[in-house]
Short mmCIF file of C-alpha atoms and ligand atoms in Angstrom, two decimals:
data_model
loop_
_atom_site.label_atom_id
_atom_site.label_comp_id
_atom_site.label_asym_id
_atom_site.label_seq_id
_atom_site.Cartn_x
_atom_site.Cartn_y
_atom_site.Cartn_z
CA MET A 124 -27.64 -67.02 95.45
CA LYS A 125 -25.68 -63.72 96.23
CA GLN A 126 -24.55 -61.79 93.31
CA ILE A 127 -20.84 -60.35 93.66
CA GLN A 128 -19.65 -57.31 92.09
CA PHE A 129 -16.34 -57.45 90.26
CA PHE A 130 -14.42 -53.76 91.09
CA ASP A 131 -11.38 -54.00 88.42
CA THR A 132 -8.61 -51.70 89.44
CA THR A 133 -5.78 -52.93 87.13
CA LEU A 134 -5.59 -49.34 85.39
CA ARG A 135 -5.45 -47.57 88.96
CA ASP A 136 -3.61 -49.80 91.51
CA GLY A 137 -2.16 -52.04 88.82
CA GLU A 138 -0.73 -49.16 87.20
CA GLN A 139 1.06 -48.44 90.35
CA THR A 140 3.34 -51.58 89.66
CA PRO A 141 6.88 -50.13 89.40
CA GLY A 142 7.72 -49.90 85.66
CA VAL A 143 3.99 -50.31 84.32
CA ASN A 144 2.91 -47.19 82.67
CA PHE A 145 0.15 -47.60 79.99
CA ASN A 146 -0.35 -44.58 77.51
CA VAL A 147 -4.31 -43.66 76.49
CA ASN A 148 -4.81 -45.84 73.68
CA GLU A 149 -3.50 -49.01 75.69
CA LYS A 150 -6.16 -47.94 78.86
CA VAL A 151 -8.79 -47.38 76.24
CA GLN A 152 -8.19 -51.09 74.82
CA ILE A 153 -7.98 -52.42 78.31
CA ALA A 154 -11.10 -50.77 79.47
CA LEU A 155 -12.99 -52.26 76.68
CA GLN A 156 -11.43 -55.69 77.07
CA LEU A 157 -12.68 -55.68 81.13
CA GLU A 158 -16.01 -54.38 79.67
CA LYS A 159 -16.16 -57.92 77.59
CA LEU A 160 -14.70 -59.70 80.65
CA GLY A 161 -18.14 -58.65 82.30
CA VAL A 162 -16.57 -56.75 85.29
CA ASP A 163 -19.19 -54.38 86.96
CA VAL A 164 -16.86 -50.98 87.67
CA ILE A 165 -13.69 -50.03 86.24
CA GLU A 166 -11.40 -47.89 88.30
CA ALA A 167 -10.01 -45.71 85.27
CA GLY A 168 -7.39 -43.76 87.37
CA PHE A 169 -6.58 -40.84 89.80
CA PRO A 170 -7.36 -37.88 87.73
CA ILE A 171 -6.15 -35.27 90.09
CA SER A 172 -2.53 -37.20 90.15
CA SER A 173 -1.61 -35.95 86.50
CA PRO A 174 -3.03 -34.01 83.47
CA GLY A 175 -2.13 -37.59 81.87
CA ASP A 176 -4.15 -39.68 83.94
CA PHE A 177 -7.15 -37.04 83.78
CA ALA A 178 -7.09 -37.51 79.83
CA CYS A 179 -7.08 -41.57 80.51
CA VAL A 180 -10.01 -41.49 82.77
CA LYS A 181 -11.77 -38.95 80.34
CA ALA A 182 -11.26 -41.18 77.45
CA ILE A 183 -12.16 -44.36 79.21
CA GLY A 184 -15.46 -42.81 80.47
CA GLU A 185 -16.34 -41.97 77.02
CA ALA A 186 -15.21 -44.88 75.42
CA VAL A 187 -16.50 -47.57 77.73
CA GLN A 188 -20.46 -48.33 76.91
CA THR A 189 -22.21 -50.33 79.60
CA THR A 190 -19.90 -50.75 82.31
CA SER A 191 -19.24 -48.22 85.51
CA VAL A 192 -16.42 -45.96 85.44
CA THR A 193 -15.37 -44.77 88.74
CA ALA A 194 -11.93 -42.59 89.49
CA LEU A 195 -10.15 -41.95 92.82
CA GLY A 196 -10.06 -38.91 94.90
CA ARG A 197 -8.56 -38.02 98.15
CA CYS A 198 -11.02 -36.44 100.78
CA ARG A 199 -10.26 -33.07 99.11
CA GLU A 200 -12.93 -30.74 97.18
CA GLN A 201 -10.64 -30.34 94.24
CA ASP A 202 -9.74 -33.85 93.82
CA ILE A 203 -13.89 -34.54 93.94
CA LEU A 204 -14.24 -31.89 91.22
CA ARG A 205 -11.49 -33.34 88.99
CA VAL A 206 -12.99 -36.65 89.02
CA LYS A 207 -16.47 -35.13 88.37
CA GLU A 208 -14.74 -33.46 85.25
CA ALA A 209 -13.07 -36.25 83.73
CA LEU A 210 -16.31 -38.60 83.84
CA ALA A 211 -18.62 -35.74 82.95
CA LEU A 212 -19.39 -38.13 79.96
CA ALA A 213 -19.18 -41.49 81.09
CA LYS A 214 -22.26 -43.25 80.94
CA GLN A 215 -22.49 -44.35 84.52
CA PRO A 216 -20.13 -42.40 86.52
CA GLN A 217 -19.23 -43.35 90.26
CA ILE A 218 -16.64 -42.06 92.54
CA HIS A 219 -14.04 -43.37 95.10
CA ILE A 220 -12.80 -41.41 97.82
CA PHE A 221 -10.69 -42.38 100.51
CA LEU A 222 -9.13 -41.07 104.03
CA ALA A 223 -6.62 -43.20 106.16
CA THR A 224 -8.12 -44.09 109.46
CA SER A 225 -5.15 -45.93 111.11
CA ASP A 226 -3.24 -44.29 114.30
CA VAL A 227 -0.07 -44.56 111.99
CA HIS A 228 -1.67 -42.91 108.96
CA MET A 229 -3.57 -40.34 110.93
CA GLN A 230 -0.53 -39.41 113.24
CA TYR A 231 2.61 -39.19 110.55
CA LYS A 232 0.60 -38.89 107.26
CA LEU A 233 -2.30 -37.03 107.83
CA LYS A 234 -1.30 -35.24 110.72
CA MET A 235 -5.18 -35.25 111.62
CA SER A 236 -6.83 -36.06 114.74
CA LYS A 237 -9.75 -38.56 114.97
CA LYS A 238 -12.41 -35.99 115.20
CA GLU A 239 -11.02 -33.74 111.91
CA VAL A 240 -11.12 -37.24 110.01
CA LEU A 241 -14.66 -37.76 110.81
CA GLU A 242 -15.84 -34.22 109.83
CA SER A 243 -13.57 -34.40 106.35
CA ILE A 244 -15.24 -38.03 105.60
CA ASN A 245 -18.79 -36.51 106.51
CA HIS A 246 -18.11 -33.32 104.67
CA HIS A 247 -16.74 -34.96 101.58
CA VAL A 248 -18.88 -37.68 101.04
CA ARG A 249 -21.60 -34.99 101.07
CA PHE A 250 -19.88 -32.95 98.81
CA ALA A 251 -19.30 -35.90 96.25
CA ARG A 252 -23.22 -36.68 96.76
CA ARG A 253 -23.94 -33.53 95.15
CA PHE A 254 -22.50 -34.89 91.82
CA PHE A 255 -22.53 -38.76 92.00
CA ASP A 256 -25.26 -40.85 92.82
CA ILE A 257 -22.86 -43.52 93.74
CA VAL A 258 -20.09 -42.80 96.11
CA GLN A 259 -17.67 -45.18 97.56
CA PHE A 260 -15.69 -44.65 100.46
CA SER A 261 -12.68 -46.54 101.33
CA PRO A 262 -10.88 -45.98 105.12
CA GLU A 263 -7.47 -46.41 104.54
CA ASP A 264 -5.71 -48.99 106.19
CA ALA A 265 -8.76 -50.51 107.63
CA THR A 266 -7.16 -53.48 108.77
CA ARG A 267 -4.67 -51.83 111.09
CA THR A 268 -7.25 -49.24 112.12
CA GLU A 269 -8.50 -49.33 115.60
CA ARG A 270 -11.73 -51.36 115.35
CA ALA A 271 -14.04 -48.97 117.26
CA PHE A 272 -12.79 -46.27 115.06
CA LEU A 273 -13.11 -48.08 112.06
CA ILE A 274 -16.92 -48.56 112.72
CA GLU A 275 -17.32 -44.89 113.89
CA ALA A 276 -15.67 -43.71 110.22
CA VAL A 277 -17.75 -46.16 108.40
CA GLN A 278 -20.97 -45.02 109.80
CA ALA A 279 -19.90 -41.41 109.33
CA ALA A 280 -19.36 -42.36 105.51
CA ILE A 281 -22.90 -44.18 105.33
CA SER A 282 -24.58 -41.21 106.95
CA ALA A 283 -23.16 -38.71 104.70
CA GLY A 284 -24.49 -40.85 102.12
CA ALA A 285 -21.98 -43.30 100.72
CA LYS A 286 -23.48 -46.44 99.01
CA VAL A 287 -20.41 -48.23 98.83
CA ILE A 288 -17.79 -49.02 101.80
CA ASN A 289 -14.46 -50.39 100.64
CA ILE A 290 -12.43 -52.22 103.19
CA PRO A 291 -8.92 -51.82 102.09
CA ASP A 292 -6.10 -54.05 103.73
CA THR A 293 -3.65 -51.35 102.30
CA VAL A 294 -0.39 -53.40 103.25
CA GLY A 295 -1.75 -56.70 103.02
CA PHE A 296 -1.21 -57.36 106.80
CA THR A 297 -4.55 -59.47 107.19
CA ASN A 298 -5.29 -62.95 107.07
CA PRO A 299 -8.66 -64.87 106.21
CA THR A 300 -9.92 -65.21 109.54
CA GLU A 301 -9.35 -61.91 111.14
CA PHE A 302 -10.71 -60.13 107.85
CA GLY A 303 -13.75 -62.31 107.84
CA GLN A 304 -14.08 -61.56 111.63
CA LEU A 305 -14.11 -57.96 110.51
CA PHE A 306 -16.58 -57.65 108.24
CA ALA A 307 -18.78 -59.82 110.89
CA ASP A 308 -17.78 -57.14 113.44
CA LEU A 309 -19.26 -54.50 110.81
CA LYS A 310 -22.40 -56.28 110.04
CA ALA A 311 -22.90 -56.44 113.84
CA ASN A 312 -22.19 -52.80 114.71
CA ILE A 313 -23.36 -50.96 111.57
CA PRO A 314 -27.53 -50.97 111.36
CA GLN A 315 -27.39 -50.09 107.65
CA PHE A 316 -24.85 -53.33 106.80
CA ASP A 317 -27.35 -54.70 104.39
CA GLU A 318 -28.61 -51.39 102.80
CA VAL A 319 -25.13 -50.65 101.15
CA ILE A 320 -22.59 -52.38 99.14
CA PHE A 321 -19.58 -53.77 101.30
CA SER A 322 -16.63 -54.18 99.35
CA CYS A 323 -12.95 -55.42 99.70
CA HIS A 324 -9.77 -54.43 98.45
CA CYS A 325 -6.84 -56.78 99.31
CA HIS A 326 -2.98 -56.25 98.99
CA ASN A 327 -0.79 -59.28 98.28
CA ASP A 328 2.13 -58.71 100.56
CA LEU A 329 1.64 -62.08 102.90
CA GLY A 330 0.25 -63.81 99.48
CA MET A 331 -3.07 -63.96 100.94
CA ALA A 332 -5.13 -61.43 99.01
CA VAL A 333 -7.32 -64.03 97.27
CA SER A 334 -8.05 -65.61 100.29
CA ASN A 335 -8.95 -62.62 102.26
CA SER A 336 -11.36 -61.43 99.44
CA LEU A 337 -13.11 -64.79 99.99
CA ALA A 338 -13.13 -64.50 103.43
CA ALA A 339 -14.53 -61.00 103.13
CA ILE A 340 -17.35 -62.49 100.60
CA GLU A 341 -18.25 -65.19 103.10
CA HIS A 342 -18.76 -62.72 105.98
CA GLY A 343 -21.25 -60.13 103.77
CA ALA A 344 -18.79 -58.41 101.43
CA LEU A 345 -20.83 -58.27 98.21
CA ARG A 346 -18.03 -56.57 96.00
CA ILE A 347 -14.39 -57.73 95.48
CA GLU A 348 -11.43 -55.22 94.28
CA GLY A 349 -8.68 -56.41 92.44
CA SER A 350 -6.92 -56.29 89.49
CA ILE A 351 -6.25 -58.46 86.18
CA ASN A 352 -3.17 -61.07 86.99
CA GLY A 353 -2.80 -59.36 90.36
CA ILE A 354 -0.57 -56.49 89.30
CA GLY A 355 -0.24 -53.75 91.26
CA GLU A 356 1.61 -51.83 94.08
CA ARG A 357 4.35 -53.64 95.73
CA ALA A 358 3.48 -57.66 95.76
CA GLY A 359 -0.20 -56.46 94.04
CA ASN A 360 -3.72 -56.82 94.38
CA THR A 361 -6.30 -59.68 94.49
CA ALA A 362 -5.85 -61.62 91.25
CA LEU A 363 -9.58 -60.92 89.88
CA GLU A 364 -9.37 -63.89 87.83
CA GLU A 365 -8.37 -66.44 90.36
CA ALA A 366 -11.13 -64.87 92.76
CA ALA A 367 -13.77 -65.15 89.65
CA VAL A 368 -12.99 -68.80 88.84
CA ALA A 369 -12.85 -69.59 92.62
CA LEU A 370 -16.39 -68.32 93.30
CA HIS A 371 -17.54 -70.22 90.36
CA ILE A 372 -15.82 -73.63 90.87
CA ARG A 373 -16.94 -73.64 94.38
CA LYS A 374 -20.15 -71.91 94.25
CA GLY A 375 -21.81 -74.47 96.20
CA PHE A 376 -19.83 -73.30 99.15
CA TYR A 377 -20.35 -69.65 98.60
CA GLN A 378 -23.42 -69.50 97.51
CA ALA A 379 -22.59 -66.73 94.87
CA THR A 380 -22.45 -65.96 91.04
CA SER A 381 -20.77 -62.96 89.45
CA HIS A 382 -21.41 -61.35 85.97
CA ILE A 383 -17.75 -62.17 85.14
CA VAL A 384 -17.55 -64.00 81.52
CA LEU A 385 -14.95 -66.45 82.09
CA ASN A 386 -14.13 -67.28 78.81
CA GLN A 387 -12.68 -64.04 78.24
CA ILE A 388 -10.54 -64.28 81.26
CA LYS A 389 -7.19 -65.75 79.33
CA ASN A 390 -7.71 -63.19 76.65
CA THR A 391 -7.98 -60.43 79.29
CA SER A 392 -4.98 -61.71 81.40
CA ASP A 393 -2.74 -61.94 78.16
CA LEU A 394 -3.68 -58.33 77.07
CA ILE A 395 -2.72 -56.77 80.52
CA SER A 396 0.66 -59.45 80.16
CA ARG A 397 1.67 -58.09 77.00
CA LEU A 398 1.05 -54.49 77.24
CA SER A 399 2.26 -54.04 81.44
CA GLY A 400 5.27 -56.10 80.43
CA LEU A 401 4.93 -58.54 83.29
CA PRO A 402 4.90 -62.22 81.98
CA ILE A 403 2.64 -64.71 83.42
CA PRO A 404 4.32 -67.20 85.89
CA ARG A 405 3.96 -70.63 83.95
CA ASN A 406 2.45 -72.03 87.62
CA LYS A 407 0.11 -68.97 88.14
CA ALA A 408 -3.53 -70.13 88.89
CA ILE A 409 -5.75 -70.14 86.54
CA VAL A 410 -3.79 -68.65 83.74
CA GLY A 411 -0.37 -69.79 83.79
CA ALA A 412 0.95 -71.90 81.05
CA ASN A 413 1.26 -74.90 83.14
CA ALA A 414 -2.13 -74.79 84.95
CA TYR A 415 -3.87 -77.34 82.67
CA ALA A 416 -0.32 -79.24 81.91
CA HIS A 417 -0.41 -82.85 83.48
CA GLU A 418 3.17 -83.95 84.07
CA SER A 419 3.20 -87.27 85.59
CA GLY A 420 2.44 -90.51 84.32
CA ILE A 421 -0.50 -91.43 86.45
CA HIS A 422 -2.08 -88.02 86.22
CA GLN A 423 -1.78 -88.36 82.58
CA ASP A 424 -3.53 -91.84 82.50
CA GLY A 425 -6.07 -90.61 84.73
CA VAL A 426 -7.04 -87.81 82.64
CA LEU A 427 -7.02 -89.45 79.47
CA LYS A 428 -9.63 -92.16 81.54
CA ASN A 429 -11.73 -88.84 82.79
CA PRO A 430 -10.61 -85.75 83.09
CA GLU A 431 -12.45 -85.21 86.34
CA THR A 432 -9.79 -87.11 88.14
CA TYR A 433 -7.35 -84.15 88.15
CA GLU A 434 -8.70 -81.51 86.12
CA LEU A 435 -10.27 -78.93 88.42
CA ILE A 436 -10.88 -76.54 86.08
CA THR A 437 -11.77 -77.13 82.14
CA PRO A 438 -9.36 -75.06 80.07
CA SER A 439 -12.28 -73.93 77.83
CA LEU A 440 -13.88 -72.60 80.77
CA VAL A 441 -11.85 -69.42 81.17
CA GLY A 442 -10.91 -69.36 77.30
CA VAL A 443 -7.72 -71.41 77.05
CA LYS A 444 -7.89 -73.47 73.73
CA LYS A 445 -6.03 -76.35 73.72
CA ASN A 446 -5.29 -78.53 70.37
CA SER A 447 -6.42 -75.28 68.15
CA LEU A 448 -4.69 -76.02 64.61
CA PRO A 449 -2.48 -73.53 63.93
CA LEU A 450 -2.55 -71.51 60.67
CA GLY A 451 -0.39 -71.80 57.86
CA LYS A 452 0.62 -70.29 54.24
CA LEU A 453 -2.42 -72.39 52.94
CA SER A 454 -4.83 -71.16 55.32
CA GLY A 455 -7.61 -68.40 53.62
CA ARG A 456 -9.06 -65.26 54.50
CA HIS A 457 -11.86 -66.80 55.88
CA ALA A 458 -10.25 -69.33 58.42
CA PHE A 459 -7.93 -66.20 59.62
CA ILE A 460 -10.92 -64.28 60.47
CA SER A 461 -12.80 -66.75 61.98
CA ARG A 462 -9.76 -67.67 64.13
CA LEU A 463 -9.40 -63.75 65.21
CA GLU A 464 -12.95 -64.01 66.25
CA ASP A 465 -12.36 -67.00 68.40
CA LEU A 466 -9.80 -64.67 70.36
CA GLY A 467 -12.43 -61.88 70.81
CA TYR A 468 -11.09 -59.54 68.25
CA SER A 469 -13.36 -57.68 66.27
CA LEU A 470 -11.55 -55.57 63.35
CA ASN A 471 -13.31 -53.56 60.51
CA LYS A 472 -12.58 -54.30 57.09
CA GLU A 473 -9.40 -51.99 56.75
CA GLU A 474 -7.86 -53.95 59.67
CA ILE A 475 -8.93 -57.15 58.44
CA ASP A 476 -7.10 -56.30 55.12
CA GLN A 477 -3.91 -55.12 56.82
CA SER A 478 -3.91 -57.88 59.51
CA PHE A 479 -4.17 -60.23 56.57
CA ARG A 480 -1.47 -58.89 54.84
CA TYR A 481 1.06 -59.13 57.77
CA PHE A 482 -0.42 -62.70 57.99
CA LYS A 483 0.77 -63.57 54.95
CA GLN A 484 4.24 -62.05 55.40
CA LEU A 485 4.41 -64.07 58.63
CA CYS A 486 3.75 -67.27 56.81
CA ASP A 487 6.44 -66.46 54.58
CA VAL A 488 8.91 -66.85 57.54
CA LYS A 489 7.46 -69.07 59.82
CA LYS A 490 5.22 -72.46 58.90
CA GLU A 491 2.83 -72.43 61.56
CA VAL A 492 1.18 -69.57 62.74
CA THR A 493 -0.29 -69.98 66.40
CA GLU A 494 -2.67 -68.25 68.53
CA ALA A 495 -0.26 -66.39 70.48
CA ASP A 496 1.62 -64.97 66.65
CA LEU A 497 -2.12 -63.88 66.06
CA HIS A 498 -2.13 -62.03 69.35
CA ALA A 499 1.34 -60.58 68.51
CA LEU A 500 0.20 -59.70 64.83
CA ILE A 501 -2.64 -57.64 66.30
CA ALA A 502 -0.37 -55.84 68.76
CA GLU A 503 2.16 -55.17 65.96
CA GLN A 504 -0.63 -53.82 64.14
CA SER A 505 -2.42 -51.42 66.58
CA ALA A 506 1.17 -50.35 67.78
CA GLU A 507 2.09 -49.24 64.26
CA GLN A 508 -1.41 -47.52 63.73
CA THR A 509 -0.49 -45.37 66.97
CA GLU A 510 3.27 -44.89 66.50
CA THR A 511 4.56 -41.74 65.17
CA ALA A 512 7.71 -43.50 63.35
CA VAL A 513 8.82 -46.97 62.68
CA ILE A 514 12.24 -48.74 61.93
CA SER A 515 12.64 -49.01 58.26
CA HIS A 516 16.04 -50.57 58.59
CA LEU A 517 18.42 -52.25 60.67
CA GLN A 518 21.88 -53.46 60.23
CA VAL A 519 24.08 -54.64 62.84
CA GLN A 520 27.65 -55.64 62.46
CA TYR A 521 28.76 -58.19 65.28
CA MET A 522 32.57 -58.81 65.69
CA THR A 523 33.64 -61.53 68.05
CA ASN A 524 35.40 -59.78 70.76
CA GLY A 525 35.07 -56.29 69.44
CA VAL A 526 33.13 -53.40 69.39
CA GLN A 527 29.71 -53.81 67.97
CA SER A 528 28.02 -51.58 65.42
CA ALA A 529 24.41 -50.47 64.26
CA VAL A 530 22.78 -48.74 61.29
CA VAL A 531 19.29 -47.69 62.10
CA ARG A 532 16.94 -45.35 59.61
CA ILE A 533 13.81 -44.48 61.19
CA GLU A 534 11.02 -42.97 59.38
CA ASN A 535 8.18 -40.55 60.38
CA LYS A 536 5.95 -37.99 58.64
CA ASP A 537 9.12 -35.43 58.42
CA GLY A 538 10.62 -37.79 56.23
CA VAL A 539 13.72 -40.58 57.15
CA ARG A 540 16.63 -40.30 59.15
CA GLU A 541 19.63 -42.52 59.52
CA ASP A 542 22.49 -42.58 61.95
CA ALA A 543 24.94 -45.11 63.39
CA ALA A 544 26.78 -45.80 66.72
CA THR A 545 28.52 -48.33 68.28
CA GLY A 546 28.34 -50.60 71.76
CA ALA A 547 29.85 -53.07 74.02
CA GLY A 548 27.29 -55.42 72.66
CA SER A 549 24.65 -55.16 69.73
CA ILE A 550 21.78 -54.15 71.48
CA GLU A 551 23.47 -51.18 72.94
CA ALA A 552 24.92 -50.07 69.59
CA ILE A 553 21.20 -50.27 68.28
CA TYR A 554 19.61 -48.49 71.30
CA GLN A 555 23.00 -45.84 71.05
CA THR A 556 21.70 -45.15 67.17
CA ILE A 557 18.24 -44.49 68.28
CA ASN A 558 19.34 -42.30 70.99
CA ARG A 559 20.92 -40.08 68.59
CA LEU A 560 18.38 -40.03 65.98
CA LEU A 561 15.94 -39.30 68.44
CA LYS A 562 18.17 -36.83 70.30
CA GLN A 563 17.45 -38.16 73.61
CA ASP A 564 19.12 -39.19 76.64
CA LEU A 565 17.16 -42.17 78.16
CA SER A 566 18.48 -44.89 80.49
CA LEU A 567 17.44 -48.54 79.55
CA THR A 568 16.38 -50.11 83.38
CA SER A 569 15.28 -53.15 82.25
CA TYR A 570 15.09 -55.41 79.22
CA HIS A 571 13.24 -58.91 79.04
CA ILE A 572 13.25 -61.11 76.08
CA GLN A 573 10.66 -63.90 75.74
CA ALA A 574 9.82 -66.28 72.67
CA ILE A 575 5.93 -65.99 72.18
CA THR A 576 6.08 -69.46 70.97
CA PRO A 577 7.98 -72.52 70.88
CA GLY A 578 10.36 -73.76 68.20
CA GLN A 579 13.21 -72.32 66.01
CA ASP A 580 11.24 -69.72 64.10
CA ALA A 581 9.55 -68.33 67.43
CA GLN A 582 8.55 -64.49 67.38
CA ALA A 583 10.71 -62.96 69.96
CA GLU A 584 8.70 -60.39 72.17
CA VAL A 585 10.95 -57.86 74.19
CA HIS A 586 9.94 -55.69 76.76
CA VAL A 587 12.02 -52.45 77.95
CA VAL A 588 11.87 -49.92 80.66
CA VAL A 589 13.40 -47.22 80.35
CA LYS A 590 13.94 -43.75 82.55
CA ASP A 591 13.85 -40.02 81.28
CA ALA A 592 15.87 -37.50 82.89
CA THR A 593 13.08 -36.80 85.65
CA GLY A 594 12.87 -40.48 86.35
CA THR A 595 9.57 -41.27 84.53
CA PRO A 596 9.86 -44.78 83.42
CA PHE A 597 8.28 -45.78 80.20
CA HIS A 598 7.57 -49.25 79.11
CA GLY A 599 7.99 -50.26 75.27
CA ILE A 600 7.18 -53.34 73.81
CA GLY A 601 8.56 -55.06 70.47
CA ILE A 602 7.46 -57.88 68.56
CA ASP A 603 9.40 -59.48 65.73
CA TYR A 604 10.71 -62.93 64.31
CA ASP A 605 14.14 -61.58 64.87
CA VAL A 606 15.45 -60.72 68.30
CA LEU A 607 17.45 -57.40 67.37
CA MET A 608 14.61 -56.14 65.27
CA ALA A 609 12.57 -56.72 68.49
CA SER A 610 14.60 -55.12 70.71
CA ALA A 611 15.03 -52.29 68.70
CA LYS A 612 10.77 -51.64 68.07
CA ALA A 613 10.58 -52.24 71.88
CA TYR A 614 13.45 -49.30 72.44
CA LEU A 615 11.58 -47.09 69.76
CA ASN A 616 8.00 -47.57 71.42
CA ALA A 617 9.15 -46.74 74.92
CA SER A 618 10.87 -43.84 73.59
CA LEU A 619 8.12 -42.41 71.14
CA LYS A 620 6.00 -42.50 74.64
CA SER A 621 8.61 -40.77 76.44
CA GLN A 622 8.32 -37.85 73.98
CA ARG A 623 4.77 -37.99 74.42
CA LEU A 624 4.61 -36.20 77.51
CA PRO A 625 2.82 -35.33 79.77
CA SER A 626 3.11 -38.98 80.85
CA THR A 627 -0.02 -40.82 82.50
CA LYS A 628 2.00 -41.55 85.19
CA GLN A 629 4.38 -39.48 87.24
CA THR A 630 7.38 -40.79 89.19
CA LYS A 631 6.76 -41.71 92.79
CA THR A 632 8.67 -38.70 93.88
CA GLN A 633 6.72 -36.29 91.59
CA LEU A 634 3.29 -37.92 92.69
CA THR A 635 4.06 -37.69 95.77
CA GLU A 636 4.73 -34.22 95.85
CA VAL A 637 1.41 -33.53 94.15
CA LEU A 638 -0.27 -35.63 96.73
CA THR A 639 1.32 -34.30 100.08
CA ALA A 640 1.69 -30.67 99.06
CA ASP A 641 -1.84 -29.58 100.07
CA CYS A 642 -2.62 -33.09 101.94
CA ASN A 643 -4.30 -30.98 104.51
O1 LIG B 1768 -4.99 -49.86 99.06
C1 LIG B 1768 -5.44 -48.93 99.17
O2 LIG B 1768 -5.62 -48.49 100.37
C2 LIG B 1768 -5.88 -48.31 98.18
C3 LIG B 1768 -7.41 -47.00 98.48
C4 LIG B 1768 -6.78 -46.08 97.52
C5 LIG B 1768 -8.49 -48.21 98.42
O3 LIG B 1768 -5.78 -48.53 97.19
ZN1 LIG B 1769 -4.70 -50.58 96.94
#
């Protein structure tokens, strides 16, 4: 069996999803969960792109213990030095550098000839090898690169010392047959093919990212790059959870294994969904709410007689727990802690004390506290620990066909402030009040509400995206059993992130300016 490495780029390419903007704490939390999931490499960010991204890569490099951490840079010495600086304290650092090789990118974006591109690859891979043992090189837009030139570029990178060659399908153009053939061509033409790791990085524009990645594996790739839930630029990246389970279920066919701890998939996917504000479609493979639901009578009958009739994947394989009994007001501390442990949380004594207090408060308003409620409770707790201000009072007056009004009180270390404002709707009134209290001018670009659990006493989870005057987006999340309070918390969360500049992610325009200003 071959061992397939999983390279997670949720925090780099995944964060390139419009409206997704993780802060440092969230990124570290995600990286630690990725470590539990067993990925081999975490791509923590693109340090030269912004001071915030640099800080995140540094924090992740320091927090992660056993998993390799890498970061992205262009073929430029200053990018490589910035990665070196950010990963100075990482235990297993790697670097990932890229340069486009397709005609359209070389002519219009880089304005470089083939010769210049080859020289740049040679120079920068050698330069990176001075600081990193493992240098990964990506010929960007490889699938639209003239094949003979792609082989030359890959050969140049290997000769200069690259130990990993990643083949990106940057615009999601390829299909499984062609992508498999591309790897077969590399194998046939690169004498050192088996001495380095070949990797694939697929985008999902035509919905084929996972299939393309598996085709690469069939033809010699030993590493899959992707993100959790497939988040990423445009239509996203290869969904790593899908690729991992496909390899496992069809290992007879692929003859491959990985280090992925499959029963951590659900927790990881839930975390990414919550922090990115991107809900998982019910019918999504592996982690969607319907993935293990059998609706038709014939299917239900078959599954009751023998699950193998219609159940390809056992829910517990990926950490989906069915029929776990909800907790309630009679549940004790021990049951509470053991359920949190089942869900993958390891809290210290102080955190347990606090979360148990929240749990008891929740039991006063909810008859049954489900796993989703527990995830929400822990998310709330960690938000409160990092938040610099909280809403301590919210009052809304609603009038049919009239102007709505809100009173909001915010507490922070400097004291308590209260204000009131009106709006066409209750949410607008609350958000105008928060704007006045924080003396800010933000525009709301997205508002999304979902019930975390079924039933009338469900908790509400609200996700908002706001933009500041520079157009930088900030995502906020708020959870509460009252929809208005959840909405207020989400807006405050996004507002506080916008005040903690520099942002970890710059706007597309700012980023393009930084990256193109000195491109050549
Ligand atoms: O899609 C792409 O080409 C990339 C590279 C930086 C690998 O993300
Ligand atoms: Zn990409």
